[in-house]
XYZ file of C-alpha atoms in Angstrom:
585
model
C 176.623 139.918 163.177
C 175.294 136.859 161.368
C 174.762 136.378 157.678
C 172.170 134.365 155.795
C 173.181 132.165 152.902
C 170.460 131.174 150.448
C 171.277 128.092 148.386
C 169.640 127.235 145.070
C 167.486 124.635 146.804
C 165.325 127.440 148.259
C 164.610 129.079 151.582
C 164.401 125.725 153.362
C 168.125 125.255 152.844
C 169.099 128.445 154.736
C 171.943 128.010 157.167
C 173.870 130.375 159.355
C 177.514 131.016 159.446
C 179.323 133.630 161.528
C 182.117 136.157 161.225
C 184.529 133.545 162.568
C 184.551 132.141 159.004
C 186.448 134.918 157.217
C 187.128 132.840 154.097
C 183.457 132.049 153.507
C 182.133 133.745 150.357
C 179.328 136.231 150.878
C 176.039 134.844 149.423
C 174.574 136.819 146.528
C 171.211 136.973 144.739
C 170.735 138.839 141.419
C 174.255 140.282 141.840
C 173.450 141.641 145.342
C 174.783 140.645 148.788
C 172.236 139.197 151.222
C 172.809 140.396 154.830
C 170.307 139.664 157.663
C 169.473 141.861 160.638
C 169.850 140.738 164.214
C 167.056 138.431 165.199
C 166.510 136.984 161.714
C 165.250 133.386 161.976
C 167.545 130.437 161.461
C 164.618 128.522 159.960
C 161.993 129.754 157.468
C 159.073 128.923 159.813
C 160.445 131.051 162.688
C 158.983 134.568 162.753
C 161.389 137.413 163.602
C 160.526 139.919 166.271
C 159.190 143.246 165.035
C 161.811 145.316 166.833
C 164.631 143.586 164.961
C 163.353 144.423 161.483
C 164.861 147.902 161.406
C 166.989 149.573 158.726
C 170.687 148.893 158.833
C 173.363 150.303 156.550
C 175.543 147.303 155.727
C 178.566 147.402 153.465
C 179.804 144.401 151.516
C 183.362 143.092 151.466
C 184.099 145.033 148.321
C 182.380 148.187 149.566
C 184.592 149.226 152.501
C 186.045 152.180 150.654
C 184.351 155.531 150.155
C 184.116 155.059 146.419
C 182.414 151.667 146.578
C 180.117 152.822 149.376
C 178.486 155.216 146.908
C 176.965 152.199 145.163
C 174.816 151.185 148.129
C 171.167 150.560 147.360
C 170.179 152.862 150.227
C 171.669 156.258 151.055
C 171.829 157.094 154.751
C 172.244 160.792 154.078
C 168.903 160.876 152.206
C 167.105 159.016 154.983
C 166.029 156.298 152.570
C 165.154 152.869 154.019
C 167.235 149.950 152.745
C 165.836 147.786 149.971
C 164.870 144.422 151.421
C 164.049 141.016 149.984
C 162.718 138.161 152.153
C 163.579 140.239 155.246
C 167.195 140.657 154.103
C 169.099 143.822 153.203
C 170.261 144.062 149.567
C 173.752 145.525 149.194
C 174.813 146.393 145.636
C 178.159 145.724 144.001
C 179.879 147.680 141.275
C 177.612 148.270 138.267
C 174.306 147.943 140.151
C 172.241 151.175 139.996
C 172.093 153.245 143.165
C 168.289 153.237 143.124
C 165.996 150.381 142.138
C 163.492 152.957 140.893
C 166.022 154.427 138.486
C 164.450 152.515 135.592
C 161.011 153.953 136.265
C 162.311 157.526 136.473
C 164.358 157.017 133.306
C 161.268 155.713 131.491
C 159.243 158.762 132.494
C 162.042 161.127 131.493
C 162.346 159.501 128.055
C 158.573 159.591 127.501
C 158.636 163.327 128.179
C 161.692 163.994 126.023
C 160.626 161.871 123.036
C 156.798 161.693 122.914
C 155.066 159.329 120.528
C 154.111 160.771 117.164
C 150.690 160.390 115.603
C 150.074 156.815 114.329
C 153.719 155.883 115.008
C 154.458 152.179 115.386
C 155.950 151.018 118.683
C 159.162 149.652 117.126
C 159.564 152.831 115.061
C 159.247 154.901 118.211
C 161.876 152.753 119.925
C 164.241 153.320 116.993
C 163.582 157.073 117.086
C 164.286 157.197 120.834
C 167.514 155.248 120.279
C 168.616 157.677 117.551
C 167.663 160.946 119.269
C 168.394 160.296 122.953
C 172.076 160.161 123.937
C 171.416 158.408 127.246
C 169.738 155.342 125.720
C 172.530 154.115 123.374
C 175.007 154.469 126.257
C 172.997 152.004 128.367
C 173.996 148.293 128.343
C 172.076 146.292 125.752
C 169.838 144.237 128.055
C 168.900 147.237 130.174
C 168.394 149.361 127.052
C 165.945 146.780 125.723
C 164.043 146.717 129.015
C 163.823 150.505 129.193
C 162.650 150.868 125.576
C 160.041 148.136 126.104
C 158.828 149.947 129.210
C 158.698 153.326 127.469
C 157.065 152.258 124.201
C 154.976 149.244 125.206
C 156.663 147.077 122.538
C 157.659 143.539 123.446
C 161.277 143.040 124.416
C 161.511 140.038 122.063
C 160.458 142.240 119.119
C 162.971 144.929 120.029
C 165.795 142.345 120.139
C 165.161 141.675 116.442
C 165.749 145.344 115.567
C 169.264 145.749 114.096
C 169.216 149.511 114.701
C 169.018 148.940 118.467
C 172.081 146.706 118.708
C 175.590 147.729 119.735
C 177.694 148.673 116.722
C 181.288 149.729 116.315
C 181.965 153.404 115.435
C 182.994 152.626 111.854
C 179.754 150.764 111.080
C 177.704 153.515 112.705
C 179.527 156.224 110.715
C 179.012 154.311 107.450
C 175.310 153.795 108.220
C 174.844 157.519 108.909
C 176.637 158.364 105.667
C 174.429 156.032 103.595
C 171.278 157.380 105.251
C 172.348 160.899 104.326
C 173.039 159.928 100.714
C 169.845 157.887 100.262
C 167.135 159.060 102.683
C 163.945 157.042 103.004
C 161.100 158.103 100.735
C 157.597 158.792 101.981
C 155.616 155.548 102.641
C 158.572 153.440 101.427
C 158.898 150.020 103.033
C 162.163 149.053 104.726
C 162.904 146.264 102.224
C 162.197 148.581 99.270
C 164.491 151.192 100.792
C 167.246 148.584 101.142
C 166.787 147.486 97.505
C 166.933 151.114 96.352
C 170.145 151.718 98.283
C 171.645 148.536 96.804
C 170.688 149.603 93.286
C 171.847 153.220 93.615
C 174.960 153.148 95.810
C 178.222 151.896 94.308
C 179.807 151.141 97.683
C 177.102 148.755 98.993
C 177.000 146.190 96.104
C 180.815 145.904 96.286
C 180.639 144.574 99.876
C 180.744 140.895 100.779
C 177.195 139.475 100.959
C 177.058 138.977 104.740
C 178.507 142.431 105.417
C 176.154 143.965 102.855
C 173.109 142.456 104.568
C 174.330 143.555 108.015
C 175.012 147.085 106.783
C 171.631 147.446 105.067
C 169.909 146.115 108.190
C 171.776 148.711 110.246
C 170.850 151.519 107.851
C 167.194 150.702 107.280
C 166.171 148.853 110.442
C 164.911 145.871 108.408
C 165.608 142.401 109.779
C 168.476 140.463 108.257
C 166.333 137.369 107.587
C 163.901 139.530 105.567
C 166.729 141.098 103.574
C 168.234 137.695 102.793
C 164.956 136.768 101.068
C 165.313 139.690 98.644
C 166.663 138.433 95.285
C 167.744 141.956 94.294
C 170.296 142.008 97.122
C 172.052 138.779 96.153
C 175.290 138.489 94.194
C 174.626 138.191 90.449
C 176.882 137.772 87.456
C 177.230 140.768 85.081
C 175.109 139.144 82.357
C 172.176 138.579 84.737
C 172.443 142.137 86.047
C 172.499 143.545 82.484
C 169.472 141.425 81.505
C 167.533 142.534 84.579
C 168.268 146.199 83.848
C 167.171 145.754 80.218
C 163.849 144.145 81.211
C 163.183 146.832 83.850
C 163.687 149.472 81.140
C 161.339 147.695 78.701
C 158.563 147.011 81.253
C 158.884 149.441 84.165
C 156.837 148.923 87.288
C 153.576 150.827 87.511
C 152.544 152.915 90.463
C 151.445 150.718 93.439
C 151.730 147.560 91.296
C 152.308 144.340 93.225
C 155.586 142.531 92.547
C 153.903 139.310 91.383
C 151.561 141.274 89.088
C 154.583 143.041 87.624
C 156.236 139.663 87.017
C 153.115 138.396 85.200
C 153.046 141.536 83.044
C 156.715 141.082 82.147
C 156.029 137.426 81.274
C 153.182 138.490 78.958
C 154.984 141.391 77.231
C 158.635 140.291 76.888
C 159.046 137.458 74.365
C 162.488 136.579 75.690
C 161.157 135.631 79.152
C 158.594 132.899 78.215
C 161.200 131.311 75.932
C 163.543 130.684 78.873
C 163.792 127.446 80.829
C 161.378 127.512 83.780
C 164.018 127.724 86.546
C 165.935 130.444 84.683
C 162.688 132.340 84.026
C 161.789 132.344 87.716
C 165.313 133.462 88.682
C 165.276 136.313 86.161
C 161.813 137.531 87.199
C 162.839 137.405 90.877
C 165.963 139.413 90.055
C 164.010 141.981 88.047
C 161.037 142.477 90.347
C 162.402 141.630 93.790
C 159.611 139.087 94.362
C 160.491 135.837 96.137
C 161.042 132.797 93.958
C 158.640 130.782 96.111
C 155.826 133.248 95.388
C 156.597 133.252 91.661
C 156.566 129.436 91.480
C 152.989 129.452 92.793
C 151.840 131.563 89.853
C 150.153 129.397 87.189
C 150.580 132.134 84.561
C 154.371 131.789 84.761
C 154.485 128.030 84.164
C 155.262 126.278 80.904
C 152.181 125.756 78.697
C 151.704 124.009 75.371
C 150.757 126.160 72.342
C 147.099 125.062 72.411
C 146.707 126.055 76.074
C 148.436 129.393 75.439
C 146.089 130.112 72.504
C 143.017 129.200 74.611
C 144.178 131.421 77.498
C 144.683 134.402 75.160
C 141.247 133.867 73.596
C 139.497 133.787 77.003
C 141.360 136.877 78.203
C 140.226 138.689 75.043
C 136.589 137.614 75.421
C 136.363 138.335 79.182
C 139.037 140.895 80.091
C 139.799 141.653 83.707
C 137.998 144.624 85.208
C 139.646 147.381 87.176
C 140.637 146.234 90.717
C 138.981 142.850 90.193
C 140.487 139.986 92.186
C 141.701 136.799 90.436
C 138.989 134.621 92.042
C 136.206 137.086 91.183
C 137.493 137.237 87.613
C 137.468 133.417 87.430
C 133.828 133.341 88.630
C 132.837 135.926 86.031
C 134.578 133.965 83.266
C 132.777 130.797 84.405
C 129.396 132.559 84.321
C 129.808 134.228 80.941
C 131.812 131.677 78.906
C 129.967 128.553 77.776
C 133.192 126.857 76.625
C 134.673 127.022 80.133
C 131.521 125.643 81.792
C 131.491 122.682 79.362
C 135.003 121.558 80.357
C 135.710 118.754 82.791
C 136.239 120.055 86.327
C 140.027 119.508 86.570
C 140.685 121.056 83.156
C 138.344 123.966 83.957
C 140.300 124.754 87.126
C 143.632 124.503 85.269
C 142.471 126.837 82.497
C 141.006 129.407 84.896
C 144.189 129.344 86.989
C 146.240 129.901 83.837
C 144.003 132.758 82.673
C 143.548 134.634 85.954
C 146.743 133.819 87.866
C 144.758 132.452 90.833
C 146.069 129.289 92.461
C 144.291 126.004 91.775
C 143.717 125.466 95.503
C 141.908 128.792 95.819
C 139.696 128.083 92.793
C 138.733 124.607 94.061
C 137.276 126.257 97.189
C 134.832 128.332 95.120
C 131.430 126.540 94.985
C 130.301 128.501 91.915
C 132.988 126.786 89.803
C 131.877 123.236 90.624
C 129.694 120.989 88.523
C 125.988 121.389 89.380
C 122.851 119.747 88.086
C 120.512 121.901 85.918
C 117.902 122.260 88.696
C 120.414 123.627 91.205
C 121.848 125.997 88.600
C 118.394 127.291 87.682
C 117.516 127.805 91.364
C 120.791 129.688 92.006
C 120.197 131.986 89.009
C 116.626 132.673 90.178
C 117.759 133.598 93.699
C 120.522 135.844 92.353
C 117.911 137.666 90.268
C 115.510 138.068 93.217
C 118.165 139.170 95.734
C 121.134 140.645 93.848
C 124.358 141.486 95.630
C 124.736 145.083 96.761
C 127.724 147.284 96.064
C 130.690 146.446 98.367
C 128.588 143.864 100.232
C 130.570 140.905 101.586
C 129.619 137.418 100.479
C 128.634 136.344 104.008
C 126.461 139.430 104.471
C 124.796 138.684 101.120
C 124.119 135.094 102.235
C 122.566 136.328 105.497
C 120.400 138.837 103.611
C 119.177 136.145 101.213
C 118.287 133.930 104.178
C 116.348 136.754 105.865
C 114.493 138.148 102.851
C 113.788 135.133 100.616
C 110.922 132.973 101.917
C 111.850 129.981 99.715
C 115.413 129.893 101.039
C 114.295 130.453 104.616
C 112.003 127.402 104.490
C 114.718 124.999 103.256
C 116.251 122.330 105.541
C 119.653 123.221 106.933
C 121.710 120.943 104.612
C 119.996 122.167 101.432
C 120.077 125.764 102.657
C 123.872 125.728 103.046
C 124.413 124.085 99.650
C 122.149 126.575 97.853
C 123.658 129.657 99.521
C 127.171 128.394 98.720
C 126.160 127.962 95.081
C 124.512 131.384 94.899
C 127.101 133.486 96.714
C 130.340 131.529 96.251
C 131.009 131.330 100.004
C 132.556 128.094 101.276
C 130.090 125.764 102.977
C 132.299 125.518 106.072
C 132.084 129.303 106.522
C 128.302 129.287 106.095
C 127.909 126.522 108.690
C 129.654 128.758 111.260
C 127.131 131.558 110.782
C 124.652 131.600 113.708
C 122.070 133.523 111.663
C 121.825 130.619 109.164
C 121.103 127.913 111.721
C 117.698 126.481 112.542
C 116.124 128.405 115.435
C 112.866 128.039 117.318
C 110.139 130.662 116.670
C 110.589 132.345 120.066
C 114.321 132.886 119.505
C 113.670 134.231 116.009
C 110.990 136.634 117.291
C 113.308 137.871 120.050
C 116.173 138.395 117.586
C 113.942 140.400 115.238
C 112.722 142.534 118.150
C 116.264 143.341 119.310
C 117.388 144.157 115.769
C 114.489 146.642 115.540
C 115.344 148.238 118.891
C 119.113 148.503 118.262
C 119.782 148.405 114.497
C 123.315 148.025 113.217
C 125.120 151.250 112.415
C 126.935 151.898 109.165
C 130.203 149.881 108.917
C 129.849 148.754 112.541
C 131.726 145.592 113.475
C 129.641 142.634 114.660
C 131.332 142.468 118.070
C 130.877 146.221 118.570
C 127.186 145.878 117.660
C 126.832 143.062 120.207
C 128.435 145.232 122.925
C 126.099 148.120 122.079
C 123.066 145.815 122.317
C 124.352 144.514 125.651
C 124.706 148.083 126.973
C 121.297 149.331 125.774
C 118.915 146.365 126.186
C 118.144 145.486 129.815
C 116.543 142.186 128.785
C 119.812 140.961 127.303
C 121.886 141.856 130.376
C 119.401 140.016 132.624
C 119.836 136.725 130.730
C 122.005 133.823 131.854
C 125.445 134.074 130.251
C 125.007 131.147 127.848
C 121.590 132.388 126.649
C 122.914 135.935 126.310
C 125.762 134.817 124.035
C 123.408 132.665 121.929
C 120.924 135.531 121.495
C 123.622 138.072 120.580
C 125.113 135.614 118.069
C 121.668 135.105 116.543
C 120.977 138.841 116.359
C 124.329 140.055 115.058
C 125.647 137.054 113.133
C 128.894 137.077 115.141
C 130.365 133.736 116.186
C 129.750 132.612 119.734
C 133.470 131.906 120.222
C 134.306 135.536 119.395
C 131.584 136.855 121.704
C 132.761 134.678 124.600
C 136.167 136.361 124.401
C 134.622 139.816 124.879
C 134.994 140.815 128.552
C 132.268 143.472 128.244
C 129.631 140.749 127.726
C 130.467 138.784 130.876
C 128.681 138.895 134.218
C 130.071 141.542 136.574
C 129.251 142.460 140.158
C 127.724 145.919 140.851
C 130.981 147.322 142.247
C 132.906 146.323 139.135
C 130.189 147.773 136.895
C 130.311 151.081 138.787
C 134.118 151.180 138.592
C 134.028 150.480 134.853
C 131.552 153.304 134.222
C 133.648 155.697 136.319
C 136.842 154.927 134.396
C 135.059 155.229 131.041
C 133.796 158.650 132.118
C 137.214 159.828 133.330
C 139.150 158.515 130.305
C 136.742 158.211 127.350
C 137.805 156.431 124.194
C 139.171 158.616 121.433
C 138.099 158.489 117.818
C 139.472 155.387 116.020
C 141.489 154.396 119.082
C 142.107 150.655 119.435
C 141.118 148.820 122.641
C 144.736 148.081 123.614
C 145.854 151.670 122.989
C 142.911 152.871 125.080
C 143.954 150.523 127.901
C 147.525 151.891 127.787
C 146.219 155.463 127.947
C 143.979 154.633 130.922
C 146.939 153.017 132.701
C 149.116 156.079 132.135
C 146.563 158.683 133.217
C 144.634 156.955 136.025
C 146.443 156.542 139.348
C 143.756 154.216 140.730
C 144.315 151.693 137.934
C 148.108 151.727 138.312
C 147.900 150.971 142.046
C 145.751 147.841 141.539
C 147.189 144.346 141.753
C 148.220 143.087 138.323
C 145.453 140.491 137.822
C 142.729 142.889 138.922
C 144.192 145.679 136.799
C 144.070 143.474 133.696
C 140.489 142.360 134.487
C 139.336 145.966 134.970
C 141.014 147.231 131.793
C 139.550 144.323 129.813
C 136.116 145.121 131.198
C 136.449 148.827 130.423
C 137.931 148.597 126.919
C 136.629 145.270 125.643
C 140.180 144.118 124.840
C 141.036 140.482 125.499
C 142.944 139.765 128.685
C 145.546 137.691 126.802
C 146.330 140.722 124.609
C 146.600 143.040 127.602
C 148.952 140.641 129.398
C 151.361 140.937 126.474
C 151.598 144.689 126.938
C 154.863 145.574 128.628
C 153.653 148.986 129.788
C 150.800 147.388 131.776
C 153.046 145.068 133.786
C 154.359 145.675 137.276
C 157.863 147.072 137.249
C 160.224 146.837 140.183
C 159.941 150.177 141.093
C 161.955 149.573 138.015
């Protein structure tokens, strides 16, 4: 019998050597011996005869005993054909599974044993499988990662960042279980908040060395170590700092659902001791008290040092124009600018500095707001007139308001493009660059405008319907749109819906398809309809699991069909582990 040796240079470097060379090492690929049948070619371009490609049970050098023979990749007693690669039998060594399809069967068994809960994240499901299934933690780490990625659909790279899925020694595991029992996770509590609560409540955890403390909290909560290292509340602090932080937390406790930075601003306003500190010490204390990152606190204008005159002016403006309930910092700054004559009379740079100090918004964000810029009296009067004629509706976005002004106000509609964008930016506060990307605000010929109005009348937008979903619904219901050339179709749908052409071009459902593909898509949609509030990628995974025809397709065609059916982007579907081909693994 002759053996094939495959060098790293590729198949062209194959060469034969015979049994007369007993000291020659058996060639291996992926940890498996490569053994040819009789009649295998000595050169890659020589075709073997069909009668020589028959199953052979071949044992490796280390498989001549009965115990090692049980690790063969094919079992003669079961009548299974040998696994072959490039016309060569694969013979397993110790540690290689007895069936290449063992991974697939294990994945199906785990899916049945530990089904996904409602609205459960993929990584959370992987952690739950790891905790509740005894077979998974006993699997080697790399294989465990591959199996969990196959079962849950999470990316293997994301699962490798999960501390709870790593191998741990029994002592660490026992300690983690003990801490979880003492301090269970609260409902809707984030992982970092849970870690901070454990650190503040458990006497054993703060006494650990910092690196061990972070590793232990990551093991207990499942949070990543790099995220925990950014938490000021988990760092080592001297007793005086810890006592001061506890005192401030008692004086100004955190409100329900209050953001960390907002809590820090409220502490800065209500505790006289904090503003009197040096800036670096103030930031460190507020980070220790609230758990916010120092980098986020340093971006807050309200926490910076101010002279007494500025502080007095800020307090006066806050008293005159107090912040409304759930009002954003930028919206509050616009309202102050509209209602306070003193602010409007300031020079632009000082105006931005004062508004940033009053509202807590960053100066960069305020400089992007057109309504806060200097304008001539004519432009201001025109903006006020348009706001009076077409006021903003409740919960209406700024871009939607700009589109509605353009559609309903004849004076605005007749303006040249440059003036139109400037006026709408002044009226609504939208950035000019965002308005220029709106297809509905561009100059269009009368025929295109008439066609867009006709389509909007035939297929009006539903309540809270996304622009891309509206475009797909128009494409499905209007024969005239489907009959257009692709470029014209995208331009018309962008004009009708206001969606960007770039976003529409990424929608597979709007592309040209042959009749067979269209019929297949309709059949799959009928067999596996989309569930309520189900995302496109989740729908694609469900179709792949329940439809045998889809699973048997070649990978590229499967992705194209699922993209066509669900409207998901092909690049997103290609990232899904559960949609990939698995060796009958």
